[in-house]
JSON list of C-alpha atoms in Angstrom, two decimals:
[
{"chain": "A", "resi": 1, "resn": "UNK", "atom": "CA", "xyz": [0.00, 0.00, 0.00]},
{"chain": "A", "resi": 2, "resn": "UNK", "atom": "CA", "xyz": [1.28, 3.48, -0.89]},
{"chain": "A", "resi": 3, "resn": "UNK", "atom": "CA", "xyz": [2.25, 5.91, 1.88]},
{"chain": "A", "resi": 4, "resn": "UNK", "atom": "CA", "xyz": [-0.60, 8.25, 0.91]},
{"chain": "A", "resi": 5, "resn": "UNK", "atom": "CA", "xyz": [-3.15, 5.42, 1.11]},
{"chain": "A", "resi": 6, "resn": "UNK", "atom": "CA", "xyz": [-1.84, 4.33, 4.54]},
{"chain": "A", "resi": 7, "resn": "UNK", "atom": "CA", "xyz": [-2.03, 7.88, 5.87]},
{"chain": "A", "resi": 8, "resn": "UNK", "atom": "CA", "xyz": [-5.50, 8.42, 4.37]},
{"chain": "A", "resi": 9, "resn": "UNK", "atom": "CA", "xyz": [-6.76, 5.24, 6.05]},
{"chain": "A", "resi": 10, "resn": "UNK", "atom": "CA", "xyz": [-5.88, 6.35, 9.58]},
{"chain": "A", "resi": 11, "resn": "UNK", "atom": "CA", "xyz": [-6.39, 10.10, 8.95]},
{"chain": "A", "resi": 12, "resn": "UNK", "atom": "CA", "xyz": [-9.97, 9.91, 7.66]},
{"chain": "A", "resi": 13, "resn": "UNK", "atom": "CA", "xyz": [-11.70, 9.04, 10.96]},
{"chain": "A", "resi": 14, "resn": "UNK", "atom": "CA", "xyz": [-9.67, 11.69, 12.81]},
{"chain": "A", "resi": 15, "resn": "UNK", "atom": "CA", "xyz": [-10.45, 14.36, 10.21]},
{"chain": "A", "resi": 16, "resn": "UNK", "atom": "CA", "xyz": [-14.17, 13.47, 10.38]},
{"chain": "A", "resi": 17, "resn": "UNK", "atom": "CA", "xyz": [-14.09, 13.51, 14.18]},
{"chain": "A", "resi": 18, "resn": "UNK", "atom": "CA", "xyz": [-12.89, 17.14, 13.89]},
{"chain": "A", "resi": 19, "resn": "UNK", "atom": "CA", "xyz": [-15.93, 18.02, 11.71]},
{"chain": "A", "resi": 20, "resn": "UNK", "atom": "CA", "xyz": [-14.14, 17.99, 8.35]},
{"chain": "A", "resi": 21, "resn": "UNK", "atom": "CA", "xyz": [-13.79, 15.66, 5.40]},
{"chain": "A", "resi": 22, "resn": "UNK", "atom": "CA", "xyz": [-10.55, 14.29, 3.98]},
{"chain": "A", "resi": 23, "resn": "UNK", "atom": "CA", "xyz": [-9.99, 15.68, 0.47]},
{"chain": "A", "resi": 24, "resn": "UNK", "atom": "CA", "xyz": [-6.53, 14.30, -0.37]},
{"chain": "A", "resi": 25, "resn": "UNK", "atom": "CA", "xyz": [-3.16, 13.18, 0.96]},
{"chain": "A", "resi": 26, "resn": "UNK", "atom": "CA", "xyz": [0.06, 13.88, -0.91]},
{"chain": "A", "resi": 27, "resn": "UNK", "atom": "CA", "xyz": [3.64, 12.96, -0.23]},
{"chain": "A", "resi": 28, "resn": "UNK", "atom": "CA", "xyz": [5.99, 15.01, -2.40]},
{"chain": "A", "resi": 29, "resn": "UNK", "atom": "CA", "xyz": [9.60, 16.06, -2.74]},
{"chain": "A", "resi": 30, "resn": "UNK", "atom": "CA", "xyz": [10.26, 19.78, -3.16]},
{"chain": "A", "resi": 31, "resn": "UNK", "atom": "CA", "xyz": [13.96, 20.45, -3.61]},
{"chain": "A", "resi": 32, "resn": "UNK", "atom": "CA", "xyz": [15.80, 18.51, -0.91]},
{"chain": "A", "resi": 33, "resn": "UNK", "atom": "CA", "xyz": [12.78, 18.45, 1.40]},
{"chain": "A", "resi": 34, "resn": "UNK", "atom": "CA", "xyz": [9.88, 15.99, 1.62]},
{"chain": "A", "resi": 35, "resn": "UNK", "atom": "CA", "xyz": [6.34, 17.03, 2.55]},
{"chain": "A", "resi": 36, "resn": "UNK", "atom": "CA", "xyz": [3.37, 15.03, 3.76]},
{"chain": "A", "resi": 37, "resn": "UNK", "atom": "CA", "xyz": [0.25, 17.12, 3.21]},
{"chain": "A", "resi": 38, "resn": "UNK", "atom": "CA", "xyz": [-3.24, 16.26, 4.35]},
{"chain": "A", "resi": 39, "resn": "UNK", "atom": "CA", "xyz": [-5.91, 18.33, 2.59]},
{"chain": "A", "resi": 40, "resn": "UNK", "atom": "CA", "xyz": [-9.22, 18.81, 4.39]},
{"chain": "A", "resi": 41, "resn": "UNK", "atom": "CA", "xyz": [-12.56, 20.32, 3.43]},
{"chain": "A", "resi": 42, "resn": "UNK", "atom": "CA", "xyz": [-15.66, 21.49, 5.29]},
{"chain": "A", "resi": 43, "resn": "UNK", "atom": "CA", "xyz": [-19.02, 22.96, 4.37]},
{"chain": "A", "resi": 44, "resn": "UNK", "atom": "CA", "xyz": [-18.56, 26.73, 4.60]},
{"chain": "A", "resi": 45, "resn": "UNK", "atom": "CA", "xyz": [-14.77, 26.48, 4.38]},
{"chain": "A", "resi": 46, "resn": "UNK", "atom": "CA", "xyz": [-11.82, 25.32, 6.47]},
{"chain": "A", "resi": 47, "resn": "UNK", "atom": "CA", "xyz": [-10.28, 27.63, 9.09]},
{"chain": "A", "resi": 48, "resn": "UNK", "atom": "CA", "xyz": [-6.76, 27.77, 10.50]},
{"chain": "A", "resi": 49, "resn": "UNK", "atom": "CA", "xyz": [-8.24, 26.34, 13.71]},
{"chain": "A", "resi": 50, "resn": "UNK", "atom": "CA", "xyz": [-9.58, 23.32, 11.78]},
{"chain": "A", "resi": 51, "resn": "UNK", "atom": "CA", "xyz": [-6.14, 22.69, 10.26]},
{"chain": "A", "resi": 52, "resn": "UNK", "atom": "CA", "xyz": [-4.47, 23.03, 13.66]},
{"chain": "A", "resi": 53, "resn": "UNK", "atom": "CA", "xyz": [-6.95, 20.69, 15.39]},
{"chain": "A", "resi": 54, "resn": "UNK", "atom": "CA", "xyz": [-6.48, 18.00, 12.73]},
{"chain": "A", "resi": 55, "resn": "UNK", "atom": "CA", "xyz": [-2.68, 18.39, 12.78]},
{"chain": "A", "resi": 56, "resn": "UNK", "atom": "CA", "xyz": [-2.56, 18.08, 16.60]},
{"chain": "A", "resi": 57, "resn": "UNK", "atom": "CA", "xyz": [-4.73, 14.94, 16.50]},
{"chain": "A", "resi": 58, "resn": "UNK", "atom": "CA", "xyz": [-2.84, 13.32, 13.62]},
{"chain": "A", "resi": 59, "resn": "UNK", "atom": "CA", "xyz": [0.72, 14.09, 14.72]},
{"chain": "A", "resi": 60, "resn": "UNK", "atom": "CA", "xyz": [0.98, 11.45, 17.50]},
{"chain": "A", "resi": 61, "resn": "UNK", "atom": "CA", "xyz": [-0.65, 8.84, 15.28]},
{"chain": "A", "resi": 62, "resn": "UNK", "atom": "CA", "xyz": [1.86, 9.54, 12.51]},
{"chain": "A", "resi": 63, "resn": "UNK", "atom": "CA", "xyz": [4.64, 9.05, 15.06]},
{"chain": "A", "resi": 64, "resn": "UNK", "atom": "CA", "xyz": [3.08, 5.78, 16.23]},
{"chain": "A", "resi": 65, "resn": "UNK", "atom": "CA", "xyz": [2.26, 4.37, 12.77]},
{"chain": "A", "resi": 66, "resn": "UNK", "atom": "CA", "xyz": [5.55, 5.64, 11.28]},
{"chain": "A", "resi": 67, "resn": "UNK", "atom": "CA", "xyz": [4.59, 5.17, 7.57]},
{"chain": "A", "resi": 68, "resn": "UNK", "atom": "CA", "xyz": [7.55, 7.23, 6.29]},
{"chain": "A", "resi": 69, "resn": "UNK", "atom": "CA", "xyz": [11.13, 6.16, 7.11]},
{"chain": "A", "resi": 70, "resn": "UNK", "atom": "CA", "xyz": [12.89, 9.40, 6.05]},
{"chain": "A", "resi": 71, "resn": "UNK", "atom": "CA", "xyz": [12.41, 12.85, 7.62]},
{"chain": "A", "resi": 72, "resn": "UNK", "atom": "CA", "xyz": [9.62, 15.06, 6.26]},
{"chain": "A", "resi": 73, "resn": "UNK", "atom": "CA", "xyz": [7.53, 18.12, 7.00]},
{"chain": "A", "resi": 74, "resn": "UNK", "atom": "CA", "xyz": [3.89, 17.51, 7.97]},
{"chain": "A", "resi": 75, "resn": "UNK", "atom": "CA", "xyz": [1.19, 20.00, 6.96]},
{"chain": "A", "resi": 76, "resn": "UNK", "atom": "CA", "xyz": [-2.59, 20.07, 7.17]},
{"chain": "A", "resi": 77, "resn": "UNK", "atom": "CA", "xyz": [-4.11, 22.40, 4.55]},
{"chain": "A", "resi": 78, "resn": "UNK", "atom": "CA", "xyz": [-7.47, 23.45, 3.20]},
{"chain": "A", "resi": 79, "resn": "UNK", "atom": "CA", "xyz": [-8.36, 21.81, -0.11]},
{"chain": "A", "resi": 80, "resn": "UNK", "atom": "CA", "xyz": [-8.81, 25.39, -1.34]},
{"chain": "A", "resi": 81, "resn": "UNK", "atom": "CA", "xyz": [-11.13, 27.06, -3.81]},
{"chain": "A", "resi": 82, "resn": "UNK", "atom": "CA", "xyz": [-8.96, 26.04, -6.77]},
{"chain": "A", "resi": 83, "resn": "UNK", "atom": "CA", "xyz": [-8.51, 22.44, -5.66]},
{"chain": "A", "resi": 84, "resn": "UNK", "atom": "CA", "xyz": [-7.33, 19.67, -7.97]},
{"chain": "A", "resi": 85, "resn": "UNK", "atom": "CA", "xyz": [-9.99, 17.17, -9.08]},
{"chain": "A", "resi": 86, "resn": "UNK", "atom": "CA", "xyz": [-8.67, 13.60, -9.08]},
{"chain": "A", "resi": 87, "resn": "UNK", "atom": "CA", "xyz": [-11.30, 10.97, -8.28]},
{"chain": "A", "resi": 88, "resn": "UNK", "atom": "CA", "xyz": [-14.52, 10.30, -10.23]},
{"chain": "A", "resi": 89, "resn": "UNK", "atom": "CA", "xyz": [-16.52, 11.57, -7.23]},
{"chain": "A", "resi": 90, "resn": "UNK", "atom": "CA", "xyz": [-14.65, 14.89, -7.36]},
{"chain": "A", "resi": 91, "resn": "UNK", "atom": "CA", "xyz": [-15.72, 15.38, -10.97]},
{"chain": "A", "resi": 92, "resn": "UNK", "atom": "CA", "xyz": [-19.33, 14.40, -10.21]},
{"chain": "A", "resi": 93, "resn": "UNK", "atom": "CA", "xyz": [-19.45, 16.79, -7.23]},
{"chain": "A", "resi": 94, "resn": "UNK", "atom": "CA", "xyz": [-18.28, 19.75, -9.33]},
{"chain": "A", "resi": 95, "resn": "UNK", "atom": "CA", "xyz": [-20.10, 19.05, -12.61]},
{"chain": "A", "resi": 96, "resn": "UNK", "atom": "CA", "xyz": [-21.09, 22.40, -14.17]},
{"chain": "A", "resi": 97, "resn": "UNK", "atom": "CA", "xyz": [-18.30, 24.27, -12.35]},
{"chain": "A", "resi": 98, "resn": "UNK", "atom": "CA", "xyz": [-15.57, 26.39, -13.95]},
{"chain": "A", "resi": 99, "resn": "UNK", "atom": "CA", "xyz": [-12.35, 24.38, -14.32]},
{"chain": "A", "resi": 100, "resn": "UNK", "atom": "CA", "xyz": [-8.89, 24.72, -15.80]},
{"chain": "A", "resi": 101, "resn": "UNK", "atom": "CA", "xyz": [-7.60, 21.73, -17.75]},
{"chain": "A", "resi": 102, "resn": "UNK", "atom": "CA", "xyz": [-3.80, 21.55, -17.94]},
{"chain": "A", "resi": 103, "resn": "UNK", "atom": "CA", "xyz": [-2.48, 19.46, -20.82]},
{"chain": "A", "resi": 104, "resn": "UNK", "atom": "CA", "xyz": [0.79, 17.62, -21.34]},
{"chain": "A", "resi": 105, "resn": "UNK", "atom": "CA", "xyz": [1.01, 18.92, -24.95]},
{"chain": "A", "resi": 106, "resn": "UNK", "atom": "CA", "xyz": [-0.51, 22.12, -26.35]},
{"chain": "A", "resi": 107, "resn": "UNK", "atom": "CA", "xyz": [-3.85, 22.01, -28.17]},
{"chain": "A", "resi": 108, "resn": "UNK", "atom": "CA", "xyz": [-4.21, 24.86, -30.67]},
{"chain": "A", "resi": 109, "resn": "UNK", "atom": "CA", "xyz": [-1.17, 26.48, -29.01]},
{"chain": "A", "resi": 110, "resn": "UNK", "atom": "CA", "xyz": [-2.61, 26.29, -25.48]},
{"chain": "A", "resi": 111, "resn": "UNK", "atom": "CA", "xyz": [-1.52, 24.04, -22.61]},
{"chain": "A", "resi": 112, "resn": "UNK", "atom": "CA", "xyz": [-4.22, 25.40, -20.29]},
{"chain": "A", "resi": 113, "resn": "UNK", "atom": "CA", "xyz": [-7.88, 25.35, -21.34]},
{"chain": "A", "resi": 114, "resn": "UNK", "atom": "CA", "xyz": [-10.43, 27.14, -19.15]},
{"chain": "A", "resi": 115, "resn": "UNK", "atom": "CA", "xyz": [-14.01, 25.90, -19.40]},
{"chain": "A", "resi": 116, "resn": "UNK", "atom": "CA", "xyz": [-17.08, 24.54, -17.66]},
{"chain": "A", "resi": 117, "resn": "UNK", "atom": "CA", "xyz": [-16.96, 20.89, -16.58]},
{"chain": "A", "resi": 118, "resn": "UNK", "atom": "CA", "xyz": [-19.67, 19.09, -18.57]},
{"chain": "A", "resi": 119, "resn": "UNK", "atom": "CA", "xyz": [-18.71, 15.43, -18.37]},
{"chain": "A", "resi": 120, "resn": "UNK", "atom": "CA", "xyz": [-16.48, 12.76, -16.89]},
{"chain": "A", "resi": 121, "resn": "UNK", "atom": "CA", "xyz": [-16.45, 9.14, -17.99]},
{"chain": "A", "resi": 122, "resn": "UNK", "atom": "CA", "xyz": [-13.68, 6.54, -17.65]},
{"chain": "A", "resi": 123, "resn": "UNK", "atom": "CA", "xyz": [-11.06, 9.27, -17.24]},
{"chain": "A", "resi": 124, "resn": "UNK", "atom": "CA", "xyz": [-12.28, 11.30, -20.25]},
{"chain": "A", "resi": 125, "resn": "UNK", "atom": "CA", "xyz": [-13.08, 14.90, -19.34]},
{"chain": "A", "resi": 126, "resn": "UNK", "atom": "CA", "xyz": [-15.52, 17.05, -21.30]},
{"chain": "A", "resi": 127, "resn": "UNK", "atom": "CA", "xyz": [-15.49, 20.83, -20.96]},
{"chain": "A", "resi": 128, "resn": "UNK", "atom": "CA", "xyz": [-17.41, 23.62, -22.62]},
{"chain": "A", "resi": 129, "resn": "UNK", "atom": "CA", "xyz": [-14.77, 26.16, -23.65]},
{"chain": "A", "resi": 130, "resn": "UNK", "atom": "CA", "xyz": [-16.45, 29.19, -25.17]},
{"chain": "A", "resi": 131, "resn": "UNK", "atom": "CA", "xyz": [-18.63, 27.97, -28.06]},
{"chain": "A", "resi": 132, "resn": "UNK", "atom": "CA", "xyz": [-16.75, 24.66, -28.30]},
{"chain": "A", "resi": 133, "resn": "UNK", "atom": "CA", "xyz": [-17.28, 21.43, -26.36]},
{"chain": "A", "resi": 134, "resn": "UNK", "atom": "CA", "xyz": [-14.02, 19.46, -26.04]},
{"chain": "A", "resi": 135, "resn": "UNK", "atom": "CA", "xyz": [-13.44, 15.96, -24.70]},
{"chain": "A", "resi": 136, "resn": "UNK", "atom": "CA", "xyz": [-9.92, 15.17, -23.50]},
{"chain": "A", "resi": 137, "resn": "UNK", "atom": "CA", "xyz": [-8.57, 11.66, -23.13]},
{"chain": "A", "resi": 138, "resn": "UNK", "atom": "CA", "xyz": [-7.04, 10.83, -19.74]},
{"chain": "A", "resi": 139, "resn": "UNK", "atom": "CA", "xyz": [-3.59, 10.50, -21.39]},
{"chain": "A", "resi": 140, "resn": "UNK", "atom": "CA", "xyz": [-3.74, 14.15, -22.58]},
{"chain": "A", "resi": 141, "resn": "UNK", "atom": "CA", "xyz": [-4.57, 15.69, -19.20]},
{"chain": "A", "resi": 142, "resn": "UNK", "atom": "CA", "xyz": [-1.88, 16.59, -16.69]},
{"chain": "A", "resi": 143, "resn": "UNK", "atom": "CA", "xyz": [-4.33, 18.04, -14.17]},
{"chain": "A", "resi": 144, "resn": "UNK", "atom": "CA", "xyz": [-7.83, 19.48, -13.73]},
{"chain": "A", "resi": 145, "resn": "UNK", "atom": "CA", "xyz": [-8.57, 22.03, -11.04]},
{"chain": "A", "resi": 146, "resn": "UNK", "atom": "CA", "xyz": [-11.47, 24.23, -10.08]},
{"chain": "A", "resi": 147, "resn": "UNK", "atom": "CA", "xyz": [-11.23, 27.79, -11.35]},
{"chain": "A", "resi": 148, "resn": "UNK", "atom": "CA", "xyz": [-12.54, 30.76, -9.39]},
{"chain": "A", "resi": 149, "resn": "UNK", "atom": "CA", "xyz": [-14.21, 33.46, -11.45]},
{"chain": "A", "resi": 150, "resn": "UNK", "atom": "CA", "xyz": [-14.55, 36.96, -10.05]}
]
């Protein structure tokens, strides 16, 4: 089992106990440092106090479970308004929302396509971009995130 899956398994009940939902867990290298980030969400938005409460509750369990042998920085963060959509449920939850699709290779000179999320099926993402409806294959898409419009 991957580190992120292990952490998600024991983090989820703790996050829910603190009145939030677990959005994602990532374990990444940034320069010489490693970071374990737990992203949480809550109806009405996540506060600093929510992040702190979850971090305080999870910290001793991370020490006890010890899923990561090397040293790392631990952070609890809000999923944010411009969160990344990864799982099928994420796409279903935000159907009809403004998104930004980032591509591996440019399409018509663009690597980032803003649009409205109109469909998701077997990894294929459909967006309405202006007057055009475009379906991207999973292999073309580097990332999809919500886009905030002002």
